[in-house]
mmCIF file of C-alpha atoms in Angstrom:
data_model
loop_
_atom_site.group_PDB
_atom_site.id
_atom_site.type_symbol
_atom_site.label_atom_id
_atom_site.label_comp_id
_atom_site.label_asym_id
_atom_site.label_seq_id
_atom_site.Cartn_x
_atom_site.Cartn_y
_atom_site.Cartn_z
ATOM 1 C CA MET A 29 -0.144 -0.474 -0.049
ATOM 2 C CA GLN A 30 1.219 3.346 -1.245
ATOM 3 C CA PRO A 31 1.762 6.315 1.847
ATOM 4 C CA ASP A 32 -0.464 8.887 1.433
ATOM 5 C CA GLN A 33 1.382 11.988 1.594
ATOM 6 C CA ASP A 34 -0.199 13.339 -1.623
ATOM 7 C CA VAL A 35 -3.852 12.170 -0.571
ATOM 8 C CA PHE A 36 -4.365 15.726 -1.951
ATOM 9 C CA SER A 37 -2.239 15.717 -5.172
ATOM 10 C CA GLY A 38 -4.044 17.352 -7.768
ATOM 11 C CA MET A 39 -5.722 19.277 -6.357
ATOM 12 C CA MET A 40 -5.263 22.979 -7.663
ATOM 13 C CA VAL A 41 -5.977 25.468 -4.101
ATOM 14 C CA ILE A 42 -5.549 29.962 -4.684
ATOM 15 C CA GLU A 43 -5.204 31.409 -1.629
ATOM 16 C CA LEU A 44 -5.734 35.159 -1.811
ATOM 17 C CA ALA A 45 -5.838 34.846 2.244
ATOM 18 C CA SER A 46 -2.936 37.376 4.256
ATOM 19 C CA VAL A 47 -2.005 36.867 7.812
ATOM 20 C CA LEU A 48 -3.239 33.991 9.289
ATOM 21 C CA ALA A 49 -6.088 32.200 9.468
ATOM 22 C CA GLY A 50 -6.189 31.847 5.970
ATOM 23 C CA PRO A 51 -2.302 30.788 5.365
ATOM 24 C CA SER A 52 -2.934 29.100 8.171
ATOM 25 C CA VAL A 53 -5.429 26.689 6.272
ATOM 26 C CA GLY A 54 -3.538 26.877 2.217
ATOM 27 C CA GLN A 55 -0.088 25.621 4.458
ATOM 28 C CA PHE A 56 -2.367 22.520 5.506
ATOM 29 C CA PHE A 57 -3.210 21.192 2.216
ATOM 30 C CA ALA A 58 -0.133 21.669 0.829
ATOM 31 C CA GLU A 59 1.257 20.083 4.090
ATOM 32 C CA LEU A 60 -1.372 17.222 2.331
ATOM 33 C CA GLY A 61 0.014 16.892 -0.414
ATOM 34 C CA ALA A 62 -1.706 19.904 -2.670
ATOM 35 C CA SER A 63 -0.789 22.729 -4.832
ATOM 36 C CA VAL A 64 -0.622 26.106 -3.450
ATOM 37 C CA ILE A 65 -0.950 29.077 -5.358
ATOM 38 C CA LYS A 66 -0.214 31.933 -2.870
ATOM 39 C CA VAL A 67 -1.752 35.448 -4.554
ATOM 40 C CA GLU A 68 0.138 38.291 -3.450
ATOM 41 C CA ASN A 69 -1.043 42.159 -3.844
ATOM 42 C CA LEU A 70 1.512 43.958 -6.126
ATOM 43 C CA LYS A 71 0.432 47.205 -4.883
ATOM 44 C CA THR A 72 1.256 45.833 -1.000
ATOM 45 C CA GLN A 73 4.707 44.278 -1.471
ATOM 46 C CA GLY A 74 2.247 40.743 -0.616
ATOM 47 C CA ASP A 75 1.146 39.462 2.793
ATOM 48 C CA VAL A 76 1.758 41.822 5.459
ATOM 49 C CA THR A 77 3.522 38.644 7.563
ATOM 50 C CA ARG A 78 6.364 39.742 5.811
ATOM 51 C CA ARG A 79 6.755 42.883 6.725
ATOM 52 C CA TRP A 80 5.221 41.862 11.074
ATOM 53 C CA ARG A 81 9.509 41.181 12.087
ATOM 54 C CA LEU A 82 11.582 41.198 15.131
ATOM 55 C CA ALA A 83 13.771 44.068 16.721
ATOM 56 C CA THR A 84 16.596 41.067 15.179
ATOM 57 C CA GLU A 85 15.563 39.922 11.924
ATOM 58 C CA SER A 86 17.182 41.336 8.612
ATOM 59 C CA SER A 87 14.939 44.164 5.994
ATOM 60 C CA ALA A 88 15.934 42.288 3.763
ATOM 61 C CA GLN A 89 14.625 38.930 3.866
ATOM 62 C CA ASP A 90 10.759 39.394 3.041
ATOM 63 C CA VAL A 91 9.832 35.838 4.439
ATOM 64 C CA SER A 92 10.616 37.122 8.062
ATOM 65 C CA ALA A 93 9.070 34.814 11.281
ATOM 66 C CA TYR A 94 6.115 35.412 11.201
ATOM 67 C CA PHE A 95 5.902 35.063 7.753
ATOM 68 C CA ALA A 96 6.832 31.408 7.823
ATOM 69 C CA SER A 97 4.681 30.107 10.959
ATOM 70 C CA ALA A 98 2.102 29.551 7.962
ATOM 71 C CA ASN A 99 3.341 29.759 4.536
ATOM 72 C CA TRP A 100 5.469 26.168 3.987
ATOM 73 C CA GLY A 101 4.842 24.643 0.238
ATOM 74 C CA LYS A 102 3.412 27.390 -0.555
ATOM 75 C CA GLN A 103 4.595 28.845 -4.540
ATOM 76 C CA SER A 104 3.683 32.458 -4.856
ATOM 77 C CA ILE A 105 2.963 35.303 -7.607
ATOM 78 C CA ALA A 106 2.632 38.870 -7.253
ATOM 79 C CA LEU A 107 0.006 40.236 -9.082
ATOM 80 C CA ASP A 108 -2.277 43.679 -9.240
ATOM 81 C CA LEU A 109 -5.662 42.548 -8.803
ATOM 82 C CA SER A 110 -7.190 46.191 -8.528
ATOM 83 C CA GLN A 111 -7.012 45.815 -12.502
ATOM 84 C CA PRO A 112 -8.898 44.598 -14.352
ATOM 85 C CA GLU A 113 -5.452 42.672 -16.758
ATOM 86 C CA GLY A 114 -4.301 41.378 -13.357
ATOM 87 C CA ARG A 115 -7.679 39.627 -12.432
ATOM 88 C CA GLU A 116 -7.734 38.258 -15.783
ATOM 89 C CA VAL A 117 -4.005 36.887 -15.342
ATOM 90 C CA ALA A 118 -5.971 35.483 -11.639
ATOM 91 C CA TYR A 119 -9.340 34.193 -13.071
ATOM 92 C CA LYS A 120 -6.524 31.567 -15.389
ATOM 93 C CA LEU A 121 -5.845 30.081 -12.659
ATOM 94 C CA LEU A 122 -9.349 30.344 -10.934
ATOM 95 C CA ASP A 123 -10.937 28.922 -13.850
ATOM 96 C CA LYS A 124 -8.860 25.617 -13.275
ATOM 97 C CA ALA A 125 -8.866 25.733 -9.250
ATOM 98 C CA ASP A 126 -10.298 23.534 -7.226
ATOM 99 C CA MET A 127 -10.473 25.269 -3.844
ATOM 100 C CA VAL A 128 -9.838 29.420 -3.911
ATOM 101 C CA ILE A 129 -9.080 30.657 0.352
ATOM 102 C CA THR A 130 -9.216 33.827 0.626
ATOM 103 C CA SER A 131 -9.683 36.694 3.529
ATOM 104 C CA PHE A 132 -11.070 39.688 2.429
ATOM 105 C CA LYS A 133 -12.817 42.645 4.275
ATOM 106 C CA PRO A 134 -16.723 41.962 3.832
ATOM 107 C CA GLY A 135 -17.316 44.510 0.832
ATOM 108 C CA ASP A 136 -14.003 43.475 -1.059
ATOM 109 C CA ALA A 137 -14.292 40.576 -3.654
ATOM 110 C CA GLU A 138 -17.603 42.138 -4.908
ATOM 111 C CA LYS A 139 -15.389 45.089 -5.762
ATOM 112 C CA LEU A 140 -12.381 43.288 -6.612
ATOM 113 C CA GLN A 141 -14.462 40.054 -8.078
ATOM 114 C CA LEU A 142 -13.258 37.932 -6.937
ATOM 115 C CA ASP A 143 -16.302 36.905 -4.317
ATOM 116 C CA TYR A 144 -17.991 33.325 -4.752
ATOM 117 C CA LYS A 145 -20.652 34.782 -7.411
ATOM 118 C CA THR A 146 -18.588 35.961 -9.854
ATOM 119 C CA LEU A 147 -16.258 32.902 -9.396
ATOM 120 C CA THR A 148 -18.442 29.911 -9.210
ATOM 121 C CA THR A 149 -19.854 31.096 -11.933
ATOM 122 C CA ARG A 150 -16.712 30.737 -14.170
ATOM 123 C CA ASN A 151 -16.247 27.914 -12.750
ATOM 124 C CA PRO A 152 -19.675 25.287 -10.958
ATOM 125 C CA LYS A 153 -17.088 23.474 -8.895
ATOM 126 C CA LEU A 154 -14.888 25.525 -7.399
ATOM 127 C CA LEU A 155 -15.212 25.623 -3.245
ATOM 128 C CA TYR A 156 -15.004 29.181 -1.833
ATOM 129 C CA GLY A 157 -12.942 29.019 1.835
ATOM 130 C CA ALA A 158 -13.670 32.538 3.336
ATOM 131 C CA ILE A 159 -12.360 33.638 6.451
ATOM 132 C CA THR A 160 -14.079 37.366 7.833
ATOM 133 C CA GLY A 161 -14.104 39.462 10.833
ATOM 134 C CA TYR A 162 -17.744 39.519 11.719
ATOM 135 C CA GLY A 163 -19.865 37.911 9.026
ATOM 136 C CA SER A 164 -19.905 38.684 5.529
ATOM 137 C CA GLN A 165 -22.448 41.147 6.479
ATOM 138 C CA GLU A 166 -20.939 42.938 8.552
ATOM 139 C CA PRO A 167 -18.744 45.521 7.423
ATOM 140 C CA ARG A 168 -16.235 45.665 10.151
ATOM 141 C CA ALA A 169 -12.492 44.101 9.920
ATOM 142 C CA GLY A 170 -11.402 41.292 11.851
ATOM 143 C CA TYR A 171 -8.369 41.318 14.437
ATOM 144 C CA ASP A 172 -7.552 38.962 16.947
ATOM 145 C CA ALA A 173 -6.330 41.117 19.061
ATOM 146 C CA VAL A 174 -10.066 42.973 19.645
ATOM 147 C CA LEU A 175 -11.132 39.276 18.707
ATOM 148 C CA GLN A 176 -9.797 38.212 22.017
ATOM 149 C CA ALA A 177 -11.302 40.898 23.997
ATOM 150 C CA GLU A 178 -14.935 41.067 22.882
ATOM 151 C CA ALA A 179 -15.325 37.266 22.887
ATOM 152 C CA GLY A 180 -14.780 36.483 26.544
ATOM 153 C CA PHE A 181 -10.658 35.294 26.420
ATOM 154 C CA MET A 182 -9.185 38.881 27.860
ATOM 155 C CA TYR A 183 -11.737 38.562 30.618
ATOM 156 C CA LEU A 184 -11.162 35.544 31.775
ATOM 157 C CA ASN A 185 -7.045 35.542 31.107
ATOM 158 C CA GLY A 186 -5.430 36.861 34.306
ATOM 159 C CA LYS A 187 -4.519 36.624 37.415
ATOM 160 C CA PRO A 188 -7.514 37.831 39.831
ATOM 161 C CA GLY A 189 -7.755 41.236 40.844
ATOM 162 C CA GLY A 190 -5.570 42.210 37.428
ATOM 163 C CA PRO A 191 -6.158 43.462 34.281
ATOM 164 C CA PRO A 192 -7.349 41.602 31.003
ATOM 165 C CA VAL A 193 -4.684 40.068 29.817
ATOM 166 C CA LYS A 194 -4.353 39.017 25.918
ATOM 167 C CA MET A 195 -2.930 34.916 25.352
ATOM 168 C CA PRO A 196 0.530 35.697 23.361
ATOM 169 C CA VAL A 197 -0.322 33.328 20.021
ATOM 170 C CA ALA A 198 -2.833 35.106 17.978
ATOM 171 C CA LEU A 199 -5.321 31.961 19.099
ATOM 172 C CA ILE A 200 -9.038 33.449 17.587
ATOM 173 C CA ASP A 201 -6.984 33.445 14.001
ATOM 174 C CA LEU A 202 -6.637 29.490 15.087
ATOM 175 C CA LEU A 203 -9.716 28.863 16.093
ATOM 176 C CA ALA A 204 -11.200 30.326 12.496
ATOM 177 C CA ALA A 205 -8.295 28.355 10.360
ATOM 178 C CA HIS A 206 -9.749 24.830 11.982
ATOM 179 C CA GLN A 207 -12.503 25.588 11.136
ATOM 180 C CA LEU A 208 -12.661 26.643 7.617
ATOM 181 C CA LYS A 209 -10.238 23.229 7.183
ATOM 182 C CA GLU A 210 -13.039 21.045 8.737
ATOM 183 C CA GLY A 211 -14.957 23.494 6.814
ATOM 184 C CA LEU A 212 -14.006 23.427 3.125
ATOM 185 C CA LEU A 213 -13.394 19.086 3.805
ATOM 186 C CA THR A 214 -16.878 19.271 4.601
ATOM 187 C CA ALA A 215 -17.637 20.804 1.461
ATOM 188 C CA LEU A 216 -14.966 19.033 -0.099
ATOM 189 C CA LEU A 217 -16.604 15.587 0.935
ATOM 190 C CA LYS A 218 -20.407 16.741 -0.343
ATOM 191 C CA ARG A 219 -18.801 18.180 -3.682
ATOM 192 C CA GLU A 220 -17.697 14.346 -4.470
ATOM 193 C CA ARG A 221 -21.263 13.784 -4.152
ATOM 194 C CA SER A 222 -22.659 16.548 -5.691
ATOM 195 C CA GLY A 223 -20.315 16.762 -7.996
ATOM 196 C CA LYS A 224 -20.918 20.955 -7.302
ATOM 197 C CA GLY A 225 -19.079 23.453 -5.343
ATOM 198 C CA SER A 226 -19.525 25.147 -2.104
ATOM 199 C CA TYR A 227 -19.312 28.309 -0.294
ATOM 200 C CA VAL A 228 -18.109 27.829 2.999
ATOM 201 C CA GLU A 229 -17.262 31.195 5.794
ATOM 202 C CA VAL A 230 -15.604 31.225 9.320
ATOM 203 C CA SER A 231 -16.325 34.783 10.819
ATOM 204 C CA LEU A 232 -12.942 34.850 13.628
ATOM 205 C CA LEU A 233 -15.887 35.863 16.408
ATOM 206 C CA ARG A 234 -18.155 32.577 16.160
ATOM 207 C CA ALA A 235 -15.353 30.443 16.167
ATOM 208 C CA ALA A 236 -14.082 32.301 19.127
ATOM 209 C CA ILE A 237 -17.741 31.994 20.688
ATOM 210 C CA ALA A 238 -17.926 28.071 19.591
ATOM 211 C CA SER A 239 -13.732 27.614 21.270
ATOM 212 C CA LEU A 240 -16.004 28.856 25.017
ATOM 213 C CA ALA A 241 -17.015 25.705 26.435
ATOM 214 C CA ASN A 242 -17.099 25.048 29.568
ATOM 215 C CA GLN A 243 -17.084 29.338 30.227
ATOM 216 C CA ALA A 244 -19.795 29.492 28.754
ATOM 217 C CA THR A 245 -21.945 26.661 29.878
ATOM 218 C CA ASN A 246 -21.312 27.701 33.169
ATOM 219 C CA TYR A 247 -22.507 30.451 32.889
ATOM 220 C CA LEU A 248 -25.291 29.040 30.325
ATOM 221 C CA VAL A 249 -25.954 26.922 32.741
ATOM 222 C CA ALA A 250 -24.944 27.132 35.872
ATOM 223 C CA GLY A 251 -25.538 30.683 35.722
ATOM 224 C CA VAL A 252 -22.457 32.238 37.471
ATOM 225 C CA THR A 253 -19.945 34.690 35.652
ATOM 226 C CA PRO A 254 -16.751 33.572 35.284
ATOM 227 C CA GLN A 255 -14.118 35.129 36.767
ATOM 228 C CA ARG A 256 -10.417 36.106 35.834
ATOM 229 C CA MET A 257 -8.152 33.091 38.039
ATOM 230 C CA GLY A 258 -4.907 33.077 36.999
ATOM 231 C CA SER A 259 -3.721 29.149 35.723
ATOM 232 C CA GLU A 260 -6.774 27.582 37.835
ATOM 233 C CA HIS A 261 -9.000 25.586 36.781
ATOM 234 C CA PRO A 262 -12.855 26.994 37.871
ATOM 235 C CA ASN A 263 -14.874 23.415 38.293
ATOM 236 C CA ILE A 264 -12.331 21.515 38.755
ATOM 237 C CA VAL A 265 -9.230 21.801 42.428
ATOM 238 C CA PRO A 266 -5.612 21.472 41.385
ATOM 239 C CA TYR A 267 -6.233 21.959 37.984
ATOM 240 C CA GLY A 268 -3.567 24.880 36.207
ATOM 241 C CA THR A 269 -2.444 25.524 39.276
ATOM 242 C CA VAL A 270 1.715 26.862 39.394
ATOM 243 C CA PHE A 271 3.627 25.573 42.074
ATOM 244 C CA GLN A 272 6.984 25.530 42.896
ATOM 245 C CA THR A 273 9.604 22.927 43.525
ATOM 246 C CA ALA A 274 12.741 23.328 45.725
ATOM 247 C CA ASP A 275 15.386 23.168 42.576
ATOM 248 C CA GLN A 276 13.069 27.297 41.823
ATOM 249 C CA LYS A 277 10.823 25.091 39.218
ATOM 250 C CA ASP A 278 8.251 25.678 38.430
ATOM 251 C CA LEU A 279 5.954 22.825 38.021
ATOM 252 C CA VAL A 280 1.909 22.809 36.606
ATOM 253 C CA LEU A 281 -1.212 19.929 38.292
ATOM 254 C CA ALA A 282 -3.824 18.747 36.421
ATOM 255 C CA ILE A 283 -6.555 16.525 38.918
ATOM 256 C CA GLY A 284 -8.776 15.600 36.977
ATOM 257 C CA ASP A 285 -10.351 12.886 39.620
ATOM 258 C CA ASP A 286 -10.094 11.323 43.579
ATOM 259 C CA ARG A 287 -7.710 8.677 42.143
ATOM 260 C CA GLN A 288 -5.297 11.069 41.020
ATOM 261 C CA PHE A 289 -5.609 13.307 43.981
ATOM 262 C CA ALA A 290 -5.037 9.934 45.544
ATOM 263 C CA HIS A 291 -2.409 8.933 44.688
ATOM 264 C CA LEU A 292 -0.243 12.836 44.450
ATOM 265 C CA CYS A 293 -1.502 12.882 48.346
ATOM 266 C CA ALA A 294 1.125 9.408 48.173
ATOM 267 C CA VAL A 295 3.877 10.840 46.009
ATOM 268 C CA LEU A 296 3.839 13.898 48.274
ATOM 269 C CA GLY A 297 3.810 11.308 51.750
ATOM 270 C CA ILE A 298 1.047 13.270 52.609
ATOM 271 C CA PRO A 299 -1.719 9.832 52.204
ATOM 272 C CA ASN A 300 -4.135 10.850 55.333
ATOM 273 C CA LYS A 301 -5.325 14.464 53.267
ATOM 274 C CA VAL A 302 -7.550 12.101 51.079
ATOM 275 C CA GLN A 303 -9.406 10.914 54.333
ATOM 276 C CA ASP A 304 -10.861 14.295 55.499
ATOM 277 C CA PRO A 305 -14.341 15.862 54.460
ATOM 278 C CA ALA A 306 -13.042 18.728 52.467
ATOM 279 C CA PHE A 307 -10.363 17.672 50.895
ATOM 280 C CA ALA A 308 -11.828 14.063 49.437
ATOM 281 C CA THR A 309 -14.034 14.793 46.680
ATOM 282 C CA ASN A 310 -13.485 17.894 43.615
ATOM 283 C CA LYS A 311 -16.646 18.854 44.649
ATOM 284 C CA ALA A 312 -15.355 19.379 48.785
ATOM 285 C CA ARG A 313 -11.821 20.620 46.996
ATOM 286 C CA VAL A 314 -13.451 23.788 44.590
ATOM 287 C CA GLN A 315 -15.323 24.351 47.311
ATOM 288 C CA HIS A 316 -11.954 24.745 49.877
ATOM 289 C CA ARG A 317 -9.308 25.263 46.844
ATOM 290 C CA GLN A 318 -6.905 27.962 48.987
ATOM 291 C CA GLU A 319 -6.532 25.657 51.455
ATOM 292 C CA VAL A 320 -5.801 23.029 49.218
ATOM 293 C CA ASN A 321 -3.653 24.570 47.044
ATOM 294 C CA ALA A 322 -1.836 25.522 50.080
ATOM 295 C CA PHE A 323 -0.722 22.578 52.012
ATOM 296 C CA LEU A 324 0.457 21.492 47.975
ATOM 297 C CA LYS A 325 2.699 24.492 48.405
ATOM 298 C CA ALA A 326 3.654 23.376 51.252
ATOM 299 C CA GLU A 327 4.771 19.870 50.626
ATOM 300 C CA ILE A 328 5.852 20.327 46.587
ATOM 301 C CA LYS A 329 8.226 23.286 48.081
ATOM 302 C CA LYS A 330 10.192 20.060 49.502
ATOM 303 C CA GLN A 331 10.394 18.934 46.424
ATOM 304 C CA ASN A 332 13.195 18.395 42.958
ATOM 305 C CA ARG A 333 11.326 19.367 40.007
ATOM 306 C CA GLU A 334 12.264 16.645 37.673
ATOM 307 C CA GLU A 335 12.480 13.480 40.822
ATOM 308 C CA LEU A 336 8.774 15.293 42.338
ATOM 309 C CA LEU A 337 7.745 14.829 38.484
ATOM 310 C CA ALA A 338 9.124 11.237 37.897
ATOM 311 C CA SER A 339 7.586 10.445 41.008
ATOM 312 C CA LEU A 340 4.280 11.287 39.080
ATOM 313 C CA ILE A 341 3.655 10.719 36.047
ATOM 314 C CA ALA A 342 4.508 6.936 37.088
ATOM 315 C CA ARG A 343 2.106 6.960 39.492
ATOM 316 C CA GLN A 344 -0.265 8.757 36.888
ATOM 317 C CA VAL A 345 -0.672 11.923 37.447
ATOM 318 C CA PRO A 346 -1.550 14.835 35.532
ATOM 319 C CA ALA A 347 1.883 17.294 35.719
ATOM 320 C CA GLY A 348 4.154 18.834 33.781
ATOM 321 C CA ALA A 349 7.206 20.974 33.375
ATOM 322 C CA ILE A 350 6.780 24.527 32.719
ATOM 323 C CA HIS A 351 8.602 25.257 29.941
ATOM 324 C CA THR A 352 10.635 28.110 27.850
ATOM 325 C CA ILE A 353 9.558 27.371 24.146
ATOM 326 C CA PRO A 354 12.998 26.103 23.495
ATOM 327 C CA GLU A 355 12.419 23.890 26.218
ATOM 328 C CA ALA A 356 8.965 22.858 24.336
ATOM 329 C CA LEU A 357 10.107 22.082 21.003
ATOM 330 C CA ALA A 358 13.320 20.717 21.921
ATOM 331 C CA ILE A 359 11.194 17.760 23.503
ATOM 332 C CA PRO A 360 10.939 14.286 21.484
ATOM 333 C CA ALA A 361 7.203 13.520 20.901
ATOM 334 C CA ALA A 362 7.354 17.098 19.062
ATOM 335 C CA GLN A 363 10.648 16.576 16.242
ATOM 336 C CA ALA A 364 7.548 15.886 13.789
ATOM 337 C CA GLN A 365 6.351 18.799 14.163
ATOM 338 C CA LEU A 366 9.376 20.185 13.014
ATOM 339 C CA VAL A 367 10.089 21.341 9.226
ATOM 340 C CA GLN A 368 14.102 22.532 8.250
ATOM 341 C CA ASP A 369 14.996 23.326 4.518
ATOM 342 C CA ALA A 370 17.655 21.931 3.487
ATOM 343 C CA GLY A 371 18.956 24.385 1.174
ATOM 344 C CA SER A 372 18.411 27.190 3.251
ATOM 345 C CA GLY A 373 18.200 25.869 6.836
ATOM 346 C CA LEU A 374 15.321 27.881 7.271
ATOM 347 C CA LYS A 375 13.520 25.644 10.872
ATOM 348 C CA GLY A 376 9.179 25.979 10.933
ATOM 349 C CA LEU A 377 6.013 24.533 12.419
ATOM 350 C CA ARG A 378 3.696 21.781 10.748
ATOM 351 C CA GLN A 379 0.182 22.802 10.603
ATOM 352 C CA VAL A 380 -0.263 18.920 10.026
ATOM 353 C CA ALA A 381 -0.719 16.872 13.755
ATOM 354 C CA PHE A 382 -2.309 14.557 13.001
ATOM 355 C CA SER A 383 -1.397 10.818 12.056
ATOM 356 C CA SER A 384 -2.500 7.485 10.037
ATOM 357 C CA GLU A 385 -2.288 4.361 8.264
ATOM 358 C CA ASN A 386 0.456 3.950 6.050
ATOM 359 C CA GLN A 387 1.271 8.171 5.886
ATOM 360 C CA GLN A 388 4.049 9.811 5.338
ATOM 361 C CA GLU A 389 5.346 13.685 5.867
ATOM 362 C CA SER A 390 5.646 15.523 2.954
ATOM 363 C CA GLN A 391 9.114 17.298 1.921
ATOM 364 C CA LEU A 392 7.925 21.121 1.681
ATOM 365 C CA MET A 393 9.292 23.965 -0.101
ATOM 366 C CA PRO A 394 10.183 26.778 2.123
ATOM 367 C CA PRO A 395 8.232 29.658 1.996
ATOM 368 C CA PRO A 396 8.222 31.561 -0.702
ATOM 369 C CA ALA A 397 10.089 35.103 -1.565
ATOM 370 C CA PHE A 398 7.425 37.973 -3.158
ATOM 371 C CA GLY A 399 6.537 36.372 -6.389
ATOM 372 C CA GLN A 400 9.339 34.784 -6.553
ATOM 373 C CA HIS A 401 6.975 31.883 -9.200
ATOM 374 C CA THR A 402 5.043 34.058 -10.969
ATOM 375 C CA HIS A 403 7.130 33.642 -13.974
ATOM 376 C CA GLN A 404 6.630 29.338 -13.449
ATOM 377 C CA VAL A 405 3.417 29.742 -12.620
ATOM 378 C CA LEU A 406 1.411 31.488 -14.831
ATOM 379 C CA GLU A 407 3.246 29.766 -17.889
ATOM 380 C CA ALA A 408 2.916 25.717 -16.438
ATOM 381 C CA MET A 409 -0.670 26.207 -15.182
ATOM 382 C CA ALA A 410 -2.585 29.706 -16.662
ATOM 383 C CA GLY A 411 -1.144 28.768 -19.797
ATOM 384 C CA PHE A 412 1.033 32.239 -19.953
ATOM 385 C CA THR A 413 4.610 32.907 -23.038
ATOM 386 C CA ALA A 414 7.554 33.579 -21.312
ATOM 387 C CA ALA A 415 7.441 36.582 -22.756
ATOM 388 C CA GLN A 416 3.280 37.614 -22.056
ATOM 389 C CA VAL A 417 4.734 37.190 -18.394
ATOM 390 C CA GLN A 418 7.452 39.389 -19.258
ATOM 391 C CA LYS A 419 4.596 42.140 -20.318
ATOM 392 C CA LEU A 420 2.443 41.617 -17.713
ATOM 393 C CA LYS A 421 5.254 42.454 -15.744
ATOM 394 C CA ASP A 422 6.532 45.707 -17.602
ATOM 395 C CA GLN A 423 2.882 46.746 -17.778
ATOM 396 C CA GLY A 424 2.767 46.499 -13.296
ATOM 397 C CA ILE A 425 0.654 43.871 -13.654
ATOM 398 C CA ALA A 426 2.679 41.758 -12.511
ATOM 399 C CA GLN A 427 6.293 40.892 -10.711
#
């Protein structure tokens, strides 16, 4: 049986999206064998994240660390889509495409004549995936930090009595990307049955609200408005709680049931704690949160982290070290998620984090330079001659 690394081999995906959510979806399909063509805005010199550099990054390099987080395995072409000639070039690709991924502000796709109705009139089998901020009927653009605030994430994140805190990754963008992947895969299945394309839209707002999980139902079902609790969990104790060990290192506990709590107490040498009615059940521990955390803090402070973690893991007590990003990326089990280009040495992360029978990791091209593949793509996939492509470049339609 052949490996299924190229499950989407032969599929053409056109990416008219920028920043993180849409490009993450594009890289997902690239990793699974699709030909993903990133069409970048000639007027703005491409995806804005090319210029979102750290202070230590060279301004001469247009593949920034941020851009590299979601653009492996793609080909880049640069077009001026505001010009009719530029759109005609794009149409030659879109007419053959299986899927298009967009992140236009509401109304912009129609202005550019790159909306679902226009494109599916030309290509009825096209799957059209759209990322919006608040839905296609709301003209407001969406930004991750704003959505983290409006959807309640910032209000919940932070220490009790402290200010709201934004998550340090674009969490809402990533949640929306996963929703769009699921929607497009569903649409792909529907097309296999009907032969027709479809429109799939995901708003950052709905993706965020859908991900509030138990925090939302704590309010909807129990009538309790969730508050900032640091890393504590409102329904479980001790879960998410951070403790410091004797060697000044941090660890976290995630005790999900009473059996695990009993094992924790046994490892710490305080087995009698589970006989106390105030600590015997999770319900009791939630009611006596401060007392539980106080005696655990005192006992854990007597232990060195690595020895304690080894004992806890041996007893199947959920616990882990709090790692820096370099430490997390060095975990042996994390290595399958890393990708590196042999030529340039550039490193990055894979979007595909699942494995299946006979699956083999694809070899990904590094994130492309701006317009790196314009000649190659337009000649091979859109039917232009080299002279015609050069003419488009001379006219400022392509780069």
